[in-house]
XYZ file of C-alpha atoms in Angstrom:
488
model
C -8.708 136.101 22.324
C -9.879 134.120 19.391
C -7.987 134.655 16.578
C -9.878 132.946 14.102
C -12.608 135.528 14.372
C -13.017 138.331 12.299
C -15.610 140.636 13.480
C -15.721 143.144 10.620
C -16.149 140.157 8.037
C -18.920 138.527 10.295
C -20.584 141.590 11.161
C -20.743 142.302 7.171
C -22.209 138.792 6.670
C -24.774 139.247 9.212
C -25.820 142.500 7.906
C -26.396 141.049 4.542
C -28.562 138.152 5.884
C -30.558 140.565 7.807
C -31.732 142.118 4.594
C -31.567 145.863 5.877
C -33.513 148.370 3.960
C -31.297 151.379 3.648
C -32.474 154.932 4.087
C -28.747 156.119 4.692
C -25.517 156.619 2.674
C -23.809 155.448 0.507
C -26.492 156.624 -2.114
C -25.711 153.974 -4.407
C -27.755 151.660 -1.953
C -25.887 148.199 -2.088
C -25.109 148.935 -5.764
C -28.820 149.261 -7.082
C -28.497 152.801 -7.970
C -24.940 152.032 -9.636
C -24.521 152.737 -13.274
C -24.283 148.916 -15.083
C -21.125 149.939 -17.035
C -19.384 150.987 -13.534
C -20.432 147.359 -12.023
C -19.185 145.389 -14.915
C -15.705 146.829 -13.954
C -15.692 147.186 -10.431
C -18.143 144.158 -9.637
C -21.379 144.187 -7.580
C -19.758 142.888 -4.380
C -17.616 145.948 -3.925
C -21.124 148.176 -3.846
C -22.605 145.517 -2.051
C -19.743 145.513 0.740
C -19.918 149.487 0.996
C -21.759 149.924 3.996
C -22.011 152.603 6.678
C -19.719 151.749 9.595
C -22.033 153.417 12.162
C -25.771 153.154 11.841
C -25.024 150.156 9.096
C -22.370 147.394 10.050
C -22.927 148.372 13.700
C -25.624 150.264 15.398
C -25.956 154.133 16.190
C -24.239 153.855 19.401
C -21.587 151.135 18.054
C -22.859 148.869 20.740
C -21.658 146.085 19.226
C -18.162 147.155 19.357
C -17.215 145.630 16.114
C -14.548 147.692 15.254
C -13.111 147.633 18.783
C -13.005 144.130 18.862
C -11.075 143.806 15.494
C -8.182 146.496 16.577
C -7.984 144.606 19.898
C -7.298 141.295 17.853
C -5.174 143.043 15.623
C -2.925 144.495 18.564
C -2.929 141.030 20.136
C -1.432 139.411 17.096
C 1.371 141.672 16.669
C 2.238 142.608 20.500
C 0.748 145.746 20.631
C -1.121 147.480 23.613
C -3.398 149.471 21.419
C -4.437 149.185 17.489
C -6.132 151.627 15.344
C -7.413 151.258 11.823
C -7.289 153.922 9.455
C -8.659 154.289 6.078
C -6.867 157.201 4.776
C -3.446 155.376 4.476
C -0.513 155.988 6.786
C -0.191 159.487 5.403
C -3.097 159.911 8.046
C -1.649 157.670 10.730
C 1.841 159.313 10.668
C 0.254 162.791 10.769
C -1.921 161.692 13.941
C 1.114 160.106 15.654
C 3.010 163.214 14.997
C 0.299 165.670 16.584
C -0.095 163.278 19.938
C 3.570 163.873 20.543
C 4.334 167.602 19.264
C 2.557 170.781 18.922
C 3.054 174.335 17.478
C 6.591 175.553 17.749
C 7.783 172.229 19.761
C 10.472 170.373 18.550
C 10.614 166.920 16.871
C 13.742 165.105 15.998
C 12.882 163.515 12.266
C 15.426 161.614 10.151
C 15.540 163.824 6.929
C 14.762 160.787 4.798
C 10.976 161.146 5.946
C 8.295 160.583 3.103
C 6.317 163.434 2.190
C 3.761 162.953 4.580
C 5.667 163.533 7.289
C 6.652 166.678 5.854
C 2.992 167.475 5.447
C 2.235 166.567 9.171
C 4.871 169.140 10.010
C 3.393 171.760 7.972
C -0.090 171.346 9.586
C 0.796 171.040 12.891
C 3.578 173.962 12.867
C 5.790 171.438 14.414
C 9.832 172.557 14.618
C 11.726 169.732 12.794
C 15.289 168.917 14.193
C 16.759 167.074 11.111
C 18.593 164.208 11.921
C 21.171 163.099 8.851
C 20.701 159.738 7.261
C 23.393 157.561 6.707
C 24.635 158.516 3.235
C 26.238 156.024 0.820
C 28.038 158.324 -1.676
C 29.009 155.791 -4.015
C 25.669 154.474 -4.698
C 23.999 157.549 -3.971
C 21.502 156.508 -1.488
C 20.355 157.362 1.911
C 19.768 154.949 4.779
C 17.855 155.411 8.131
C 19.863 157.661 10.725
C 22.128 155.682 13.285
C 21.205 155.766 16.937
C 24.244 157.914 17.642
C 23.019 160.631 15.159
C 19.512 160.771 17.310
C 21.358 160.928 20.550
C 23.654 163.772 19.368
C 20.510 165.768 18.255
C 18.376 164.943 21.463
C 21.111 165.524 23.721
C 21.773 169.171 21.656
C 17.732 170.120 22.033
C 16.442 168.361 25.558
C 13.004 170.067 24.867
C 12.590 168.125 21.970
C 9.413 166.119 22.321
C 10.382 162.968 20.700
C 11.941 161.425 17.704
C 10.791 159.884 14.313
C 12.366 157.478 12.160
C 11.595 155.868 8.720
C 12.223 152.057 8.601
C 12.349 149.993 6.579
C 12.634 152.571 3.682
C 11.367 151.898 0.276
C 14.742 150.504 -0.752
C 14.266 148.066 2.024
C 17.060 149.434 4.325
C 16.342 149.160 8.317
C 17.558 151.196 11.182
C 18.844 149.839 14.324
C 15.349 150.824 16.047
C 15.785 148.764 19.342
C 19.289 151.206 19.859
C 17.027 154.334 18.534
C 14.477 153.258 21.096
C 16.733 153.008 23.723
C 18.219 156.589 22.904
C 14.761 157.886 23.062
C 13.895 156.293 26.123
C 17.009 157.358 27.989
C 15.272 161.059 27.393
C 11.930 159.682 28.243
C 11.029 160.840 25.075
C 8.521 158.429 22.265
C 9.936 157.318 19.122
C 7.401 156.895 16.345
C 8.269 154.773 13.596
C 7.061 155.188 10.072
C 7.089 151.382 9.104
C 4.813 151.815 6.228
C 6.663 149.028 4.383
C 6.760 147.074 7.039
C 3.449 145.415 8.140
C 4.785 141.811 7.248
C 7.249 141.935 9.627
C 5.802 140.727 12.863
C 4.732 137.341 10.968
C 8.555 135.509 10.443
C 11.570 135.468 12.340
C 14.010 135.759 9.317
C 12.307 139.516 8.389
C 13.962 142.316 10.384
C 12.749 143.249 13.865
C 9.690 145.199 13.689
C 9.073 148.325 15.753
C 7.043 147.037 18.671
C 9.561 144.428 19.462
C 12.360 146.797 19.067
C 10.697 149.096 21.859
C 8.859 151.801 19.575
C 6.174 153.841 21.341
C 4.094 154.288 18.040
C 4.299 152.196 14.740
C 2.626 152.713 11.536
C 2.273 150.317 8.940
C 0.775 150.594 5.513
C -1.040 147.158 5.378
C -1.762 147.864 1.562
C 1.761 147.922 0.837
C 3.241 144.682 1.948
C -0.262 142.825 3.149
C -3.342 142.061 1.913
C -5.322 145.295 2.579
C -7.128 147.532 0.267
C -5.209 150.803 -0.878
C -5.705 153.550 1.981
C -5.565 150.865 4.577
C -3.367 151.573 7.394
C -2.984 150.804 11.117
C -1.256 152.285 13.999
C -0.161 150.636 17.117
C 0.629 152.157 20.470
C 2.633 150.739 23.464
C 4.064 152.122 26.855
C 3.195 155.479 28.434
C 4.763 157.954 26.738
C 2.045 158.785 24.260
C -1.935 158.872 25.789
C -3.807 156.549 23.830
C -6.798 158.926 24.295
C -4.972 161.709 22.786
C -3.677 159.183 19.674
C -7.157 158.736 18.914
C -8.269 162.111 19.146
C -5.515 163.161 16.679
C -6.792 160.354 14.431
C -10.224 161.560 14.947
C -9.183 165.286 14.136
C -7.358 164.093 10.662
C -9.722 161.210 9.610
C -12.720 160.723 7.750
C -16.183 160.863 9.612
C -17.323 158.186 6.685
C -14.665 155.270 6.965
C -14.589 152.444 4.588
C -15.955 149.289 5.707
C -14.397 147.486 2.668
C -10.811 148.784 4.108
C -11.933 147.503 7.794
C -13.086 144.188 6.468
C -9.784 143.768 4.515
C -7.701 144.766 7.671
C -9.599 142.356 9.666
C -9.231 139.345 7.529
C -5.569 139.961 6.482
C -4.796 139.827 10.405
C -6.562 136.465 10.698
C -4.597 135.067 7.552
C -1.321 136.249 9.018
C -2.156 134.654 12.486
C -2.926 131.452 11.091
C -0.708 131.123 7.919
C 2.090 133.738 7.943
C 4.731 131.780 8.889
C 4.123 129.193 6.195
C 3.560 131.960 3.550
C 6.838 133.495 4.309
C 8.840 130.789 4.072
C 7.714 130.174 0.917
C 8.014 133.838 -0.273
C 11.669 133.831 0.964
C 12.757 130.993 -0.338
C 10.822 132.536 -3.681
C 12.907 136.062 -3.353
C 16.197 134.166 -2.702
C 15.618 132.149 -5.969
C 14.606 135.563 -7.923
C 17.596 137.448 -6.439
C 19.936 134.766 -7.766
C 18.371 134.537 -10.957
C 18.702 138.388 -11.805
C 22.280 138.530 -10.085
C 23.104 136.078 -13.492
C 21.867 138.475 -16.063
C 24.383 140.662 -17.571
C 24.145 144.499 -16.766
C 21.788 143.618 -13.784
C 23.012 143.778 -9.922
C 20.637 143.056 -6.878
C 21.564 144.909 -4.109
C 22.354 142.710 -1.083
C 23.203 142.785 2.715
C 26.880 143.334 1.300
C 25.744 146.301 -0.305
C 23.584 148.067 2.197
C 24.435 146.637 5.290
C 27.818 147.867 7.428
C 28.762 150.247 9.574
C 27.455 153.807 8.891
C 25.111 152.287 6.856
C 21.596 150.384 7.286
C 21.456 148.240 10.211
C 19.506 145.228 8.244
C 17.576 144.842 5.060
C 14.294 143.269 4.121
C 14.933 140.681 1.125
C 11.397 141.063 -0.251
C 12.371 144.624 -1.878
C 14.393 143.454 -4.730
C 16.475 146.482 -5.733
C 18.318 146.067 -8.651
C 20.895 148.195 -10.401
C 20.755 148.778 -13.917
C 23.730 150.918 -14.714
C 25.562 147.950 -16.139
C 22.971 148.839 -19.186
C 24.232 151.990 -19.409
C 20.671 153.421 -19.148
C 18.502 154.700 -16.186
C 15.913 153.320 -14.246
C 13.544 155.675 -15.373
C 13.953 154.101 -18.917
C 13.972 150.506 -17.927
C 10.973 150.822 -15.720
C 9.046 152.468 -18.415
C 10.374 150.004 -21.260
C 9.440 146.949 -18.892
C 5.746 148.569 -18.204
C 5.104 149.290 -21.961
C 6.604 146.298 -23.563
C 5.934 143.319 -20.822
C 3.425 145.043 -18.866
C 5.651 144.378 -15.513
C 4.705 147.405 -13.165
C 7.791 148.056 -11.005
C 7.672 150.321 -7.736
C 10.794 152.389 -7.387
C 12.530 153.932 -10.709
C 15.390 156.129 -10.114
C 18.379 157.499 -11.970
C 20.229 154.145 -11.396
C 17.703 151.391 -9.958
C 14.284 149.568 -10.518
C 13.019 147.821 -7.869
C 10.724 144.761 -7.574
C 8.391 144.347 -4.392
C 7.740 140.577 -3.670
C 4.979 139.752 -0.901
C 3.252 136.790 0.265
C 0.707 136.906 -2.978
C 3.838 136.135 -5.601
C 4.180 132.932 -6.845
C 6.728 130.843 -9.510
C 4.330 132.032 -12.090
C 4.580 135.752 -11.394
C 8.318 136.077 -10.798
C 8.651 133.889 -13.963
C 6.818 136.901 -15.704
C 9.167 139.426 -13.925
C 12.553 136.976 -15.255
C 11.688 136.789 -18.459
C 11.038 140.354 -18.703
C 14.436 141.854 -17.359
C 15.947 139.387 -19.562
C 14.712 140.900 -22.562
C 15.725 144.103 -21.196
C 19.304 143.094 -20.902
C 18.979 141.898 -24.724
C 17.403 145.196 -25.916
C 19.979 147.436 -23.577
C 21.436 149.051 -26.326
C 18.082 150.911 -27.547
C 17.984 152.528 -24.243
C 21.517 154.169 -24.389
C 22.771 156.336 -23.370
C 20.447 157.375 -20.283
C 20.015 160.796 -19.890
C 22.266 162.325 -17.474
C 21.103 163.118 -14.032
C 23.633 165.593 -11.979
C 23.359 163.495 -8.639
C 25.117 166.091 -6.162
C 27.500 164.918 -3.379
C 25.601 163.983 -0.112
C 26.621 167.423 1.547
C 25.225 169.369 -0.920
C 21.918 167.401 -0.656
C 21.734 168.693 2.946
C 19.661 171.805 2.544
C 19.602 174.675 5.214
C 16.252 174.693 7.067
C 15.781 178.754 7.677
C 12.093 178.969 8.373
C 9.530 176.605 9.570
C 7.880 174.542 7.167
C 4.614 175.811 8.100
C 5.485 179.526 7.718
C 7.026 178.942 4.487
C 4.054 176.870 3.053
C 1.321 179.085 3.762
C 3.459 182.558 3.773
C 3.711 184.815 1.066
C 5.299 183.532 -2.357
C 6.185 183.579 -5.715
C 6.676 181.601 -8.806
C 10.313 181.928 -10.051
C 12.187 180.709 -12.942
C 14.352 177.458 -12.481
C 17.645 179.341 -13.232
C 16.645 181.854 -10.385
C 15.677 179.492 -7.729
C 19.199 178.697 -5.964
C 19.516 180.644 -3.060
C 15.707 181.306 -2.532
C 14.057 179.405 0.024
C 11.320 176.792 -1.110
C 7.621 177.227 -0.426
C 6.596 173.663 -1.523
C 7.658 170.233 -1.624
C 9.652 168.929 -4.384
C 9.726 165.164 -4.426
C 10.915 162.552 -6.604
C 8.119 160.366 -6.668
C 8.414 157.365 -5.951
C 10.223 156.885 -3.289
C 8.574 160.179 -1.969
C 11.264 161.414 -0.160
C 11.191 165.316 -0.723
C 14.624 166.512 -2.119
C 13.419 169.995 -0.823
C 10.834 171.266 1.476
C 9.251 174.236 2.811
C 11.625 176.384 4.177
C 14.739 174.858 2.968
C 17.068 177.309 1.036
C 17.916 175.703 -2.376
C 21.340 175.399 -3.590
C 22.754 174.876 -7.133
C 23.437 171.038 -6.548
C 19.694 170.349 -5.555
C 18.390 172.780 -8.552
C 20.509 170.995 -10.937
C 19.685 167.468 -9.448
C 15.881 168.290 -9.516
C 15.765 170.122 -13.243
C 18.067 167.348 -14.890
C 16.132 164.407 -13.200
C 12.839 165.982 -14.463
C 14.481 166.001 -17.985
C 15.595 162.507 -17.476
C 12.258 160.868 -16.456
C 11.896 161.871 -13.225
C 8.469 162.468 -11.477
C 7.933 165.490 -9.168
C 4.154 165.372 -8.536
C 3.861 167.913 -6.034
C 5.623 170.887 -7.443
C 2.993 173.577 -8.678
C 4.846 173.516 -11.849
C 5.574 169.321 -12.088
C 7.861 170.420 -15.288
C 10.000 172.119 -13.467
C 10.833 174.924 -15.464
C 9.612 177.226 -12.446
C 9.462 176.980 -8.604
C 7.483 178.272 -5.666
C 9.414 180.041 -3.657
C 9.359 182.312 -0.348
C 8.591 186.155 -0.584
C 11.598 187.483 1.528
C 12.021 190.978 3.019
C-alpha cells in the first residue's frame, strides 16, 4: 500500500474544497455558529475540521471506504492483520477486546496491575477475573508486569479461562516478557490481549522494547495520544491470528463506542501513521539520544535518582524498560513525589506525569527537543536547591506487597451494582469494597469492587490522600468514608 497517503486528511481537504452546504450535525456548522470567544481560544480550524464521518467526510453508505483505507494503512504500517480506530480512548478499546474474548461469568486471567479501565470492563461484562500477581519490588514499592510463569500457573489451574490480559509497558515504563506470555497462552490455545496504551511508539524503532504484535499477541490496544501525535482520546486496537474473530471485535467496539466519532481524532491518527512510517526511525534516533542525555544529567543532581534497567530489570522483576519514561526517585530530597510535582507545576509551570509517594516522572516523546528538556532540567535543579522547604514529606503507610493483594470475594459486577452503603474509613477494614479506589495517576486500583479491604490498604489510601494522593473514583474523594457492599 502507498504509505504516503493519508485518506482521512485528504478527504477532509476535498470536503472543504467542494464547499458543502451543511444541514447536518454538528450544529456549529463549520464554526459559523460558535461563540467568537470560544473560537479565539480553540481556533477556527478546529471547528472547520469537525465534520460528520458518515454523511459528511464520506457519503451516507461510506462508499469511498475512507476510514477502512486508513485503518488498513495503519495495520500494514505496524504489521497487524486488522486495525480499528477508536475516538473514545483505550479505555473503550480494552473493554471491546475483553468483551470479544470473554462473556458474563466466564473467566479471564488478568494481571492485577491492570488499569481501572480493565476493571470497568470486568464490571460491565460480568467477567470473573483470575488475578495474576505482578512481580513486586518490596524495596522500591513498585509492581512490574506478571511473569510468563505466573500466567502459566493460572491457566493450568483454570483451563476454562477464555484468555489472558497483561499490561505492558506500565506507566513506569516497565515491560513484560510478552513473547513468553504469548507462548504460554497459545499453548492453551487462548488469546492474549495486551494493554499497550503506553506503547504506540514501539513499532517504529528497533532500540525500543518489542511491541505486542511482534511478540505474538492476538489483540493489542494502544493510546496514540499518550506517546504519539494523536489527539486526546485517540486509540487504535490491532488484531492478528485466528483466536479472536475480527467481526466480533468490531461489533464489541460498535456496542461500546460513540455513533458520532470525531473526524479530528481520525485525521490525527491517519497523519501520525504516515509521519511514523516516513520519519519515525530518524525521530526516535534523536529522541533516544536526548533521553539518554536527560537521564545522565538528572542523575547528577543531588537527591535525585533516575531509575534505569539496573533498578527495574532483573529476574522476578521487569523484562525490559522504555527509556522514554524518565522515572525519578525523590526520596533523597526528604519529601514526596506529590509535593515535588506540585512545586514544579506551581513554580516552573512544568507538568509531570506520575507523582507518587516517592517518585515523579517525565514522559519524553518525539516532540521533545533540547529546549524542552532544558526547562525540565532547570526546574529540577532548583527543586533540589529548595528541597528543605518541602520537608518533611507527609508519611504514607505503604504496605508490604502481600498485604496489597486483597481477597476477591465477589464478582466486581455484583459488588458494584449490588446493595451498598457508605461507612466511615475507620470501619472499612474487613468490608467488601463496592467501588474502585485508584491512586491516579497511574490509575491502577489499590482496591476494586468485590475485594475485601484490610487494615493495610485502608491505611495506605487514607494516609496517601492526606499526603497528596488523588483517588478520583471514590464516592468520597477525601476518603473519610468508603462505599462497601451490604452483606447478609
